[in-house]
Short mmCIF file of C-alpha atoms and ligand atoms in Angstrom, two decimals:
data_model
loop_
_atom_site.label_atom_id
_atom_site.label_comp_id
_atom_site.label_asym_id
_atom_site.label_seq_id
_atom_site.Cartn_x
_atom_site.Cartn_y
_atom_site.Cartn_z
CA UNK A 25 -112.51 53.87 -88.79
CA UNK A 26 -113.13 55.83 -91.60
CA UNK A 27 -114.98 55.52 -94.79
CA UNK A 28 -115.95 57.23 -98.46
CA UNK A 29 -119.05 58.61 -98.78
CA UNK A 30 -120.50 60.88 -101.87
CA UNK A 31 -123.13 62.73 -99.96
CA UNK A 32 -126.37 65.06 -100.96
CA UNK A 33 -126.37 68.34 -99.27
CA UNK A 34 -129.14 69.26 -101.33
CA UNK A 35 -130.92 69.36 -104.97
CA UNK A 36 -129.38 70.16 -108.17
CA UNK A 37 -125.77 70.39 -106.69
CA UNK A 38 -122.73 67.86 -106.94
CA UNK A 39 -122.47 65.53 -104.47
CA UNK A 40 -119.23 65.95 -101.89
CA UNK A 41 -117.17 63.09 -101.78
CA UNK A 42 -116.40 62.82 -97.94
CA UNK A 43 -114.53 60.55 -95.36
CA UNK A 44 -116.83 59.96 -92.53
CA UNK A 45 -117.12 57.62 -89.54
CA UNK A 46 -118.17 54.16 -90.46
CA UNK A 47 -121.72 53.49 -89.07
CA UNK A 48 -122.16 50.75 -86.21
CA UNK A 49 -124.82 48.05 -86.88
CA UNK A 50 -127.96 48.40 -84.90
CA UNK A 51 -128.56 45.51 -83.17
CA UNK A 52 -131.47 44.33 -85.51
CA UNK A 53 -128.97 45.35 -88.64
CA UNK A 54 -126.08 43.75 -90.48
CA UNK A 55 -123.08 45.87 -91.51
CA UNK A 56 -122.24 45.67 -95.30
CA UNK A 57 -119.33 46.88 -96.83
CA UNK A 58 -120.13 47.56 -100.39
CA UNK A 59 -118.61 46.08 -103.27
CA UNK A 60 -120.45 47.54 -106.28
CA UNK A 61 -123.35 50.30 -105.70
CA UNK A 62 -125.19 50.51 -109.24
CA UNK A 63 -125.64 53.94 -110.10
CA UNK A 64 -129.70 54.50 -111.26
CA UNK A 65 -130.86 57.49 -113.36
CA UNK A 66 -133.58 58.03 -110.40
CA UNK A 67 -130.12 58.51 -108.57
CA UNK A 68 -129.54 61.83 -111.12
CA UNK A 69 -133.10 62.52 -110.65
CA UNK A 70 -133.06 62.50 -106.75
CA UNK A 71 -130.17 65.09 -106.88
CA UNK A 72 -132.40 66.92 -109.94
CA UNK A 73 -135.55 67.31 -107.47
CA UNK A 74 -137.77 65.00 -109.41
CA UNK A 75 -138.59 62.99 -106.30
CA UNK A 76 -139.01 66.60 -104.25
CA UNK A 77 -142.18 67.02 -103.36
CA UNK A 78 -142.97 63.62 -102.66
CA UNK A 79 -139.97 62.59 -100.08
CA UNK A 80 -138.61 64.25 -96.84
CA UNK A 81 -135.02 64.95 -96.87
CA UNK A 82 -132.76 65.06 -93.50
CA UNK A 83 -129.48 66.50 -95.64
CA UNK A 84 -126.32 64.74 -95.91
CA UNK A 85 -128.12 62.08 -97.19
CA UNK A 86 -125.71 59.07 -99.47
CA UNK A 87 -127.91 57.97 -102.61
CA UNK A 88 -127.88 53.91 -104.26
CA UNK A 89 -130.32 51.81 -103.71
CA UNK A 90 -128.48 48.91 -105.79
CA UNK A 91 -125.95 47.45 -103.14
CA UNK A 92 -123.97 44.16 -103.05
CA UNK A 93 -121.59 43.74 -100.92
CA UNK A 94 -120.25 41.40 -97.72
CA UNK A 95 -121.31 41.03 -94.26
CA UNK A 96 -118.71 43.44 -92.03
CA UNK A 97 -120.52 42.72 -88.73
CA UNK A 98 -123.78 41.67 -87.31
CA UNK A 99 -126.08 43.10 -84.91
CA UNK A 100 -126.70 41.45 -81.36
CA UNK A 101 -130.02 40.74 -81.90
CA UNK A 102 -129.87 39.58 -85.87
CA UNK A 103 -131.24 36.10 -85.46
CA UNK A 104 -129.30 32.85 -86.30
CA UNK A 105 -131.75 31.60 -88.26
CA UNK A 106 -130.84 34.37 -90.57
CA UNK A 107 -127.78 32.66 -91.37
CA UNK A 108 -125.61 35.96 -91.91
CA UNK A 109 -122.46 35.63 -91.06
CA UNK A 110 -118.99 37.68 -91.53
CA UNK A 111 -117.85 37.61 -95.10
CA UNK A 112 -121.02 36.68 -96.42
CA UNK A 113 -121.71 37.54 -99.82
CA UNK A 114 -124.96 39.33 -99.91
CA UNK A 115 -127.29 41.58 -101.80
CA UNK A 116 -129.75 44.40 -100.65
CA UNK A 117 -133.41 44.46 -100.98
CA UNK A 118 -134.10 48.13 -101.03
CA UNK A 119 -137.63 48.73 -100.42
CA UNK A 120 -138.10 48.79 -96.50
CA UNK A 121 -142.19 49.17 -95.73
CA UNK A 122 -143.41 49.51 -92.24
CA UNK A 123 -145.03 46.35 -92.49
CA UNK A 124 -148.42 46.90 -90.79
CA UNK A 125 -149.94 48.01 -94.62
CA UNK A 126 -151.77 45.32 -96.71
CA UNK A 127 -148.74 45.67 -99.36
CA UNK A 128 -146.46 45.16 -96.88
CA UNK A 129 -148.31 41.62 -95.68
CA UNK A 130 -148.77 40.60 -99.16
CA UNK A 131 -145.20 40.77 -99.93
CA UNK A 132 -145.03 44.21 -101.74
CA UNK A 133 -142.99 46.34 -99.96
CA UNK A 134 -142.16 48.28 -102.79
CA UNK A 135 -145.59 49.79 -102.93
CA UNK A 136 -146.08 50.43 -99.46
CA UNK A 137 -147.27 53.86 -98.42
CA UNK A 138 -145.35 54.43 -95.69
CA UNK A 139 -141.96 52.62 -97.01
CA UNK A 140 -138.31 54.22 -97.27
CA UNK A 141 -136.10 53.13 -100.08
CA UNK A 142 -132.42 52.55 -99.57
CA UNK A 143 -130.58 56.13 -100.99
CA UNK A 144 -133.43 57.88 -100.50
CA UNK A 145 -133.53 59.47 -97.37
CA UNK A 146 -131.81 56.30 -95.36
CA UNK A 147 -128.25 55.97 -96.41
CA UNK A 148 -127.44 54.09 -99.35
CA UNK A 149 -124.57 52.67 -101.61
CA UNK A 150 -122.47 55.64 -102.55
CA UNK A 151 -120.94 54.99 -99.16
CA UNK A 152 -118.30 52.05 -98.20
CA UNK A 153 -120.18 50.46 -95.62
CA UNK A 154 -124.13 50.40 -94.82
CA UNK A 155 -125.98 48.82 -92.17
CA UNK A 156 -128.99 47.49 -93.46
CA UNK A 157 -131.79 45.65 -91.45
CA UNK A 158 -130.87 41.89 -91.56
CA UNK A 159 -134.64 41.48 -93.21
CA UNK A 160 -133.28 42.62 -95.96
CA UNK A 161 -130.33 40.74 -97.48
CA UNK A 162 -130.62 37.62 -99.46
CA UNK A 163 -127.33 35.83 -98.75
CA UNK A 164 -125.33 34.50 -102.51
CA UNK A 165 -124.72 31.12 -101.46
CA UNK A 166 -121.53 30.20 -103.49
CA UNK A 167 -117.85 30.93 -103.59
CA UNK A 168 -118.31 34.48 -105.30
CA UNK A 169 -119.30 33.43 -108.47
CA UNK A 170 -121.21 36.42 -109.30
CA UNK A 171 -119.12 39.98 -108.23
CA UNK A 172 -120.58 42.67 -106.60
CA UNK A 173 -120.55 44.95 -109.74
CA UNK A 174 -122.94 41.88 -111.84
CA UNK A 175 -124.86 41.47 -108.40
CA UNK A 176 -125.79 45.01 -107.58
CA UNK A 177 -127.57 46.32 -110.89
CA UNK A 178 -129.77 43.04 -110.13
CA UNK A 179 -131.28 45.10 -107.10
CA UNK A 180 -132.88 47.13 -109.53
CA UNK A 181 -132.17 47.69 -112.76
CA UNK A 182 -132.98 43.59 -113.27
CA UNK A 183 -135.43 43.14 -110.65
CA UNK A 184 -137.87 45.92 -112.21
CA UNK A 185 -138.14 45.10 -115.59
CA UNK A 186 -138.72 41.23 -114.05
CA UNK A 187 -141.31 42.38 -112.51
CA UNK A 188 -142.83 43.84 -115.29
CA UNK A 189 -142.65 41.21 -118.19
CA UNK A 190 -144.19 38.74 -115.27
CA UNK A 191 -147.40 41.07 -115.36
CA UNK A 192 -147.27 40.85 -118.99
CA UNK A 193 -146.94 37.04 -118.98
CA UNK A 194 -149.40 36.48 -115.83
CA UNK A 195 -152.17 38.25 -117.89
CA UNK A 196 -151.40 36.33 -121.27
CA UNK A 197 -150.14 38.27 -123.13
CA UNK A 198 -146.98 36.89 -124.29
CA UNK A 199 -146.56 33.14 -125.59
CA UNK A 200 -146.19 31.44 -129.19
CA UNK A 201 -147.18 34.08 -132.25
CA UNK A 202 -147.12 36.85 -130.27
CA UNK A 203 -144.97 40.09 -130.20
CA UNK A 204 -143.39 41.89 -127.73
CA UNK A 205 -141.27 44.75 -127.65
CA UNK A 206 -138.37 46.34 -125.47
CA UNK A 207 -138.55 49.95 -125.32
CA UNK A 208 -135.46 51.69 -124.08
CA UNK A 209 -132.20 49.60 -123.84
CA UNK A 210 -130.38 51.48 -120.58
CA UNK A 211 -129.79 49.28 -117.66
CA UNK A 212 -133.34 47.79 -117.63
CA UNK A 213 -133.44 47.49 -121.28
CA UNK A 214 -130.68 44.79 -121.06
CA UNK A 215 -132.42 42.83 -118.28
CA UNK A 216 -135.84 42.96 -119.83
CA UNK A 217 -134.63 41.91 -123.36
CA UNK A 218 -133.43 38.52 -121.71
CA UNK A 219 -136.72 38.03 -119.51
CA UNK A 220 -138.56 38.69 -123.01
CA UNK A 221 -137.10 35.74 -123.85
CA UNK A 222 -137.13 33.64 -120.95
CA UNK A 223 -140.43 34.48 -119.78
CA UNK A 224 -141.57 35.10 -123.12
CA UNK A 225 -142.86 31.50 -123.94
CA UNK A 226 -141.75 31.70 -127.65
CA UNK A 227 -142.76 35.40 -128.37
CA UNK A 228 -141.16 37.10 -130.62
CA UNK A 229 -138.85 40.10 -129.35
CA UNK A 230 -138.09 43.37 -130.96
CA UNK A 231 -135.94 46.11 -129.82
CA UNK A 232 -136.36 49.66 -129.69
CA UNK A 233 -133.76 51.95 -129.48
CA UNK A 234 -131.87 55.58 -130.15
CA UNK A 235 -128.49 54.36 -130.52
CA UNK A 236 -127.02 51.08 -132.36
CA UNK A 237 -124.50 50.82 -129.77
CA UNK A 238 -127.31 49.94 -127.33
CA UNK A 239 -129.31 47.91 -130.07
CA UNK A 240 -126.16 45.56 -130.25
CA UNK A 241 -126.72 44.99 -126.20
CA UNK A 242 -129.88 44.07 -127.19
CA UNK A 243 -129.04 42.11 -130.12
CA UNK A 244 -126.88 40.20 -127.76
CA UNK A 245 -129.27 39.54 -125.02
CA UNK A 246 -131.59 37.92 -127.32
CA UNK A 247 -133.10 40.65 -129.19
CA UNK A 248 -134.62 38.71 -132.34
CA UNK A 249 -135.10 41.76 -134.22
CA UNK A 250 -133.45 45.93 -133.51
CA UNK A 251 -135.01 48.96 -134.76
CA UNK A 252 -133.07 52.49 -134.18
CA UNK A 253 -136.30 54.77 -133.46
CA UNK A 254 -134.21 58.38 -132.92
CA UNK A 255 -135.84 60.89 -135.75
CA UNK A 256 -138.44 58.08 -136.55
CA UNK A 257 -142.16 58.96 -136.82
CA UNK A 258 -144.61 56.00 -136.07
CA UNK A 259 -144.80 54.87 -139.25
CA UNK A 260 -140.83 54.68 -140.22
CA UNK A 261 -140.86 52.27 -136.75
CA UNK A 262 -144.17 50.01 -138.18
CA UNK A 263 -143.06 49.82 -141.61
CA UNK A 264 -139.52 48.34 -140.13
CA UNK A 265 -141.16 46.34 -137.56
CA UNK A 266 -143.21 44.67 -140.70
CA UNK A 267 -140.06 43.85 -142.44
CA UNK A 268 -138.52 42.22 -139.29
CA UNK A 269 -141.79 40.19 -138.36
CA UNK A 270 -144.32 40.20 -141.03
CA UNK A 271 -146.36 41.89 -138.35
CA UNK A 272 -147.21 46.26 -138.26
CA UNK A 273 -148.29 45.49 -134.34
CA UNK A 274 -147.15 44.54 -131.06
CA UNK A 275 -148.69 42.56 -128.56
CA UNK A 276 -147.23 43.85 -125.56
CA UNK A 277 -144.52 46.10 -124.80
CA UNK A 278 -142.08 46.52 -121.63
CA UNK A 279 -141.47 50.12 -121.41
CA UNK A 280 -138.00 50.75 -119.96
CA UNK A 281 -137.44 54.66 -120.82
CA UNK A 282 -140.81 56.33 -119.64
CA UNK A 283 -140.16 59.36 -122.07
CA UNK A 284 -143.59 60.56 -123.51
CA UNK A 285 -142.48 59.24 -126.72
CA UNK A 286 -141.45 56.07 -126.11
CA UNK A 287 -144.96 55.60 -124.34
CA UNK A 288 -146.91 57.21 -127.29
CA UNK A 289 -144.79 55.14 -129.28
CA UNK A 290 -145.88 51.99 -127.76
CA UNK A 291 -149.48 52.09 -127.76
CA UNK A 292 -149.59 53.35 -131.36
CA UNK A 293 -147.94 50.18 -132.27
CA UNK A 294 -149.90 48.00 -130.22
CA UNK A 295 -152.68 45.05 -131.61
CA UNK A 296 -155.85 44.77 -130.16
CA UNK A 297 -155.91 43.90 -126.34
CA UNK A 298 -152.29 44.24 -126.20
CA UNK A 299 -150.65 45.70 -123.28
CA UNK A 300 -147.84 48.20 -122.21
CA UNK A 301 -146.06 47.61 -119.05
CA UNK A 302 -144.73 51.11 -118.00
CA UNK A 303 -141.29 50.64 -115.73
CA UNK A 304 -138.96 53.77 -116.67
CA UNK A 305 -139.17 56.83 -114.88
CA UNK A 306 -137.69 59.87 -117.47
CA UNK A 307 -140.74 61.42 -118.16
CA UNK A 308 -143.76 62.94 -115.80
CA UNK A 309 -146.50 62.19 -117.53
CA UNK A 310 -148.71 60.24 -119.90
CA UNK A 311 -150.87 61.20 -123.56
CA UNK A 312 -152.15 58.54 -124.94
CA UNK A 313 -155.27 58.75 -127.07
CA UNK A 314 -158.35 57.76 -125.46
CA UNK A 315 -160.30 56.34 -128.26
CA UNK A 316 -157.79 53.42 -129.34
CA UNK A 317 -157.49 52.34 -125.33
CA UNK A 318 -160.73 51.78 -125.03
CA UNK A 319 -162.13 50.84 -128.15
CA UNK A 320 -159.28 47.95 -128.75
CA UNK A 321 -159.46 47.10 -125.12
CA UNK A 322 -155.48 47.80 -124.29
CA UNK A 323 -154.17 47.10 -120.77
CA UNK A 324 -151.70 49.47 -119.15
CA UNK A 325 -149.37 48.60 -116.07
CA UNK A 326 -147.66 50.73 -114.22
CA UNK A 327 -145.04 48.15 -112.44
CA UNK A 328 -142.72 49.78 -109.72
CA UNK A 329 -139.39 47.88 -108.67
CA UNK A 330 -139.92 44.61 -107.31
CA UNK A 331 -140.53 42.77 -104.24
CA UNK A 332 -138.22 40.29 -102.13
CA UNK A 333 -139.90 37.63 -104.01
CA UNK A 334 -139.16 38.71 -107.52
CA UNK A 335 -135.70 39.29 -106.50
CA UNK A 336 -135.09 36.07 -105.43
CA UNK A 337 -136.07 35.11 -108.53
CA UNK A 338 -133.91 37.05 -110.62
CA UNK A 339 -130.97 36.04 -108.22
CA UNK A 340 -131.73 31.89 -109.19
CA UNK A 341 -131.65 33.05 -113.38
CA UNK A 342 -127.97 34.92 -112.55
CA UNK A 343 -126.63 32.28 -110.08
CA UNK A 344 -127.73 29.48 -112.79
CA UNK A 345 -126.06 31.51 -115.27
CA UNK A 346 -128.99 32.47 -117.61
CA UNK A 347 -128.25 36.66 -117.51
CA UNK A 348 -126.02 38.47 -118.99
CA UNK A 349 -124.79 41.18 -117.38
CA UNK A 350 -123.76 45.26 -118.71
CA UNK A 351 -121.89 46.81 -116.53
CA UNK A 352 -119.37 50.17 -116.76
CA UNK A 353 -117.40 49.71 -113.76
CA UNK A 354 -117.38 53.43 -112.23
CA UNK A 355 -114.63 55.25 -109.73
CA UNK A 356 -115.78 56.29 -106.42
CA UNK A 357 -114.07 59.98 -107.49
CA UNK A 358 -116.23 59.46 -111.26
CA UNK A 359 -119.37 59.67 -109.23
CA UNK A 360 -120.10 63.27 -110.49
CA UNK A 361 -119.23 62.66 -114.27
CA UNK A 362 -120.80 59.66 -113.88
CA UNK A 363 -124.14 61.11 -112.85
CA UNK A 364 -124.26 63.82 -115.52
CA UNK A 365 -123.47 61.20 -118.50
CA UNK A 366 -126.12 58.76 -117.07
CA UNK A 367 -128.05 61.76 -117.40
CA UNK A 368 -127.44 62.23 -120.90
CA UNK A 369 -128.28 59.02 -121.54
CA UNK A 370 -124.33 58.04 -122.41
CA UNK A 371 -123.58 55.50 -120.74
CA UNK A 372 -123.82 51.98 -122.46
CA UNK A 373 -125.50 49.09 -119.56
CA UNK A 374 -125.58 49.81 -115.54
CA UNK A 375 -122.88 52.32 -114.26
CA UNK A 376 -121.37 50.60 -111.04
CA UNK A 377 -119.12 52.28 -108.27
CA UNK A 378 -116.64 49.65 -107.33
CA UNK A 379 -114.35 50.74 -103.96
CA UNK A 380 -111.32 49.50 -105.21
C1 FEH B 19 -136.12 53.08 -107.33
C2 FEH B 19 -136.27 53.70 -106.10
C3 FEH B 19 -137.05 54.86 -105.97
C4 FEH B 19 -137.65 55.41 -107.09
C5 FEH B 19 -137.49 54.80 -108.31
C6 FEH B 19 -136.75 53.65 -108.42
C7 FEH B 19 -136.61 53.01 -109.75
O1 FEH B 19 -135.24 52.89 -110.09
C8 FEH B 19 -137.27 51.65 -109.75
O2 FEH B 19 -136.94 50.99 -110.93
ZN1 ZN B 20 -146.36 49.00 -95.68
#
């Protein structure tokens, strides 16, 4: 049998969308057939080299790491007490460690030295059909509730920023009087303005932007207050940020671009021993002035992903119906234009391939 596959040959060229063989579970693996892949800007950043000198690539490789999908078959030696079963709606839990590490026994796969991510050297979701280790699917209990093109971005795009505001809460520094603010309002812009609120405890949440369009998917998700930052120096964004809250600082800030000016923009807003919780990847590195960190005593998190753990978690907020979800529903022949607007930052929410 045969099935689509948009396939990396190598960096900085298109991928080739190909009909190959479908893969045969491993015994220890379930087969998936994919019903929405969410389409990441690391994806556009894989192809670009970003990740080059840090991964080992064994060309054709099939990016997405943001899968949901149904259970095609199961391997002979998947165990019942999985409880996977044909036609199972199910997600996949990217991050696969080698589970000897101390990461990997405390539950954080995601960090583990010796890991492989889904679409990044094992095949991913820009293919019809994946076998995936039966470890690591979290079955949707339900009648289908949620589709695969809501239930993929979750994978990432809402597990990471998840992970980050819980760093931000776990430490204190979100709660009643405070202020927090979403930087960036791409894929994980839209999760994290929601998890502002939910996990916020009563904080207040402002919205950063470079486009209104995106500041009204923000304003939707619970944004209490939008400001547009494109062309804005530091103190165009605190004079507006003191009209929306009666405040000129933040408390804490979930940092969903990673540009060097979204960063710099963060701690120059931020209150004494407030915190930035870094989760986008655009940029490659970090200036910050020293003085200020120090002197006011900021935090700084780098938070990568997610574990099983946190995606389970964000899986219980969408099956109880507390997310909203943004999704452009993408072509599996799109995958090319697709990649190059994500890459120019123009498209609105989580770009999905759906195999219709
Ligand atoms: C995922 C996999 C590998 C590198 C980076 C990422 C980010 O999308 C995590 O949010
Ligand atoms: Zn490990």
């Amino acid at each position: 049998m045969k099935m689509r596959a948009a396939r990396m040959y190598g960096y900085k060229q298109p991928l080739r969308l190909e009909e190959v063989d479908v893969p045969s579970p491993g015994p220890e693996e379930v087969l998936v057939r994919v019903g929405g892949a969410g389409m990441c800007r690391t994806d556009f950043q894989l192809i670009d080299g970003y990740f080059d000198n840090g991964l080992s690539m064994d060309f054709p490789i099939t990016p997405g790491h943001e899968v949901a999908g149904w259970v095609d078959g199961v391997g002979s030696a998947v165990p019942k007490s999985a409880g996977l079963a044909e036609g199972d709606q199910v997600v996949v839990f990217g991050s696969w460690g080698d589970g000897a590490c101390r990461q990997c026994h405390e539950g954080n796969e995601q960090l583990c030295a010796h890991g492989v991510w889904a679409g990044f050297g094992r095949h991913g979701g820009y293919q019809e059909y994946l076998p995936v280790n039966y470890r690591y699917l979290i079955k949707i209990p339900g009648g289908g509730e949620l589709s695969p093109d809501n239930l993929a971005p979750l994978t990432d795009a809402g597990l990471t920023p998840y992970r980050g505001l819980k760093k931000l809460r776990n430490a204190g520094h979100l709660g009643p009087g405070r202020t927090v603010a979403v930087s960036g309002i791409g894929g994980l812009g839209s999760y994290a303005t929601q998890y502002a609120k939910l996990l916020g405890g009563g904080a207040e949440v402002v919205a950063f932007a470079r486009s209104d369009e995106k500041l009204k998917i923000a304003k939707d998700n619970g944004a209490d207050h939008v400001v547009n930052v494109r062309d804005k120096d530091t103190e165009d964004v605190r004079a507006e940020l003191e009209s929306a809250t009666g405040r000129t600082e933040l408390d804490a800030v979930i940092e969903c671009a990673g540009s060097e000016d979204s960063i710099r923009l963060a701690f120059s807003l931020l209150a004494a021993e407030g915190a930035v919780a870094s989760v986008g990847l655009i940029g490659n590195r970090v200036d910050i002035p020293l003085f200020p960190l120090v002197a006011r005593e900021y935090t700084f998190y780098g938070s990568f992903w997610g574990n099983y753990n946190d995606l389970t978690e964000v899986l219980a907020l969408a099956r109880t119906g507390q997310l909203k979800h943004s999704v452009t529903r993408v072509r599996f022949d799109d995958v090319n234009e697709t990649l190059e607007a994500i890459a120019r930052g123009d498209v609105l929410g989580r770009a999905v391939i759906v195999y219709d």
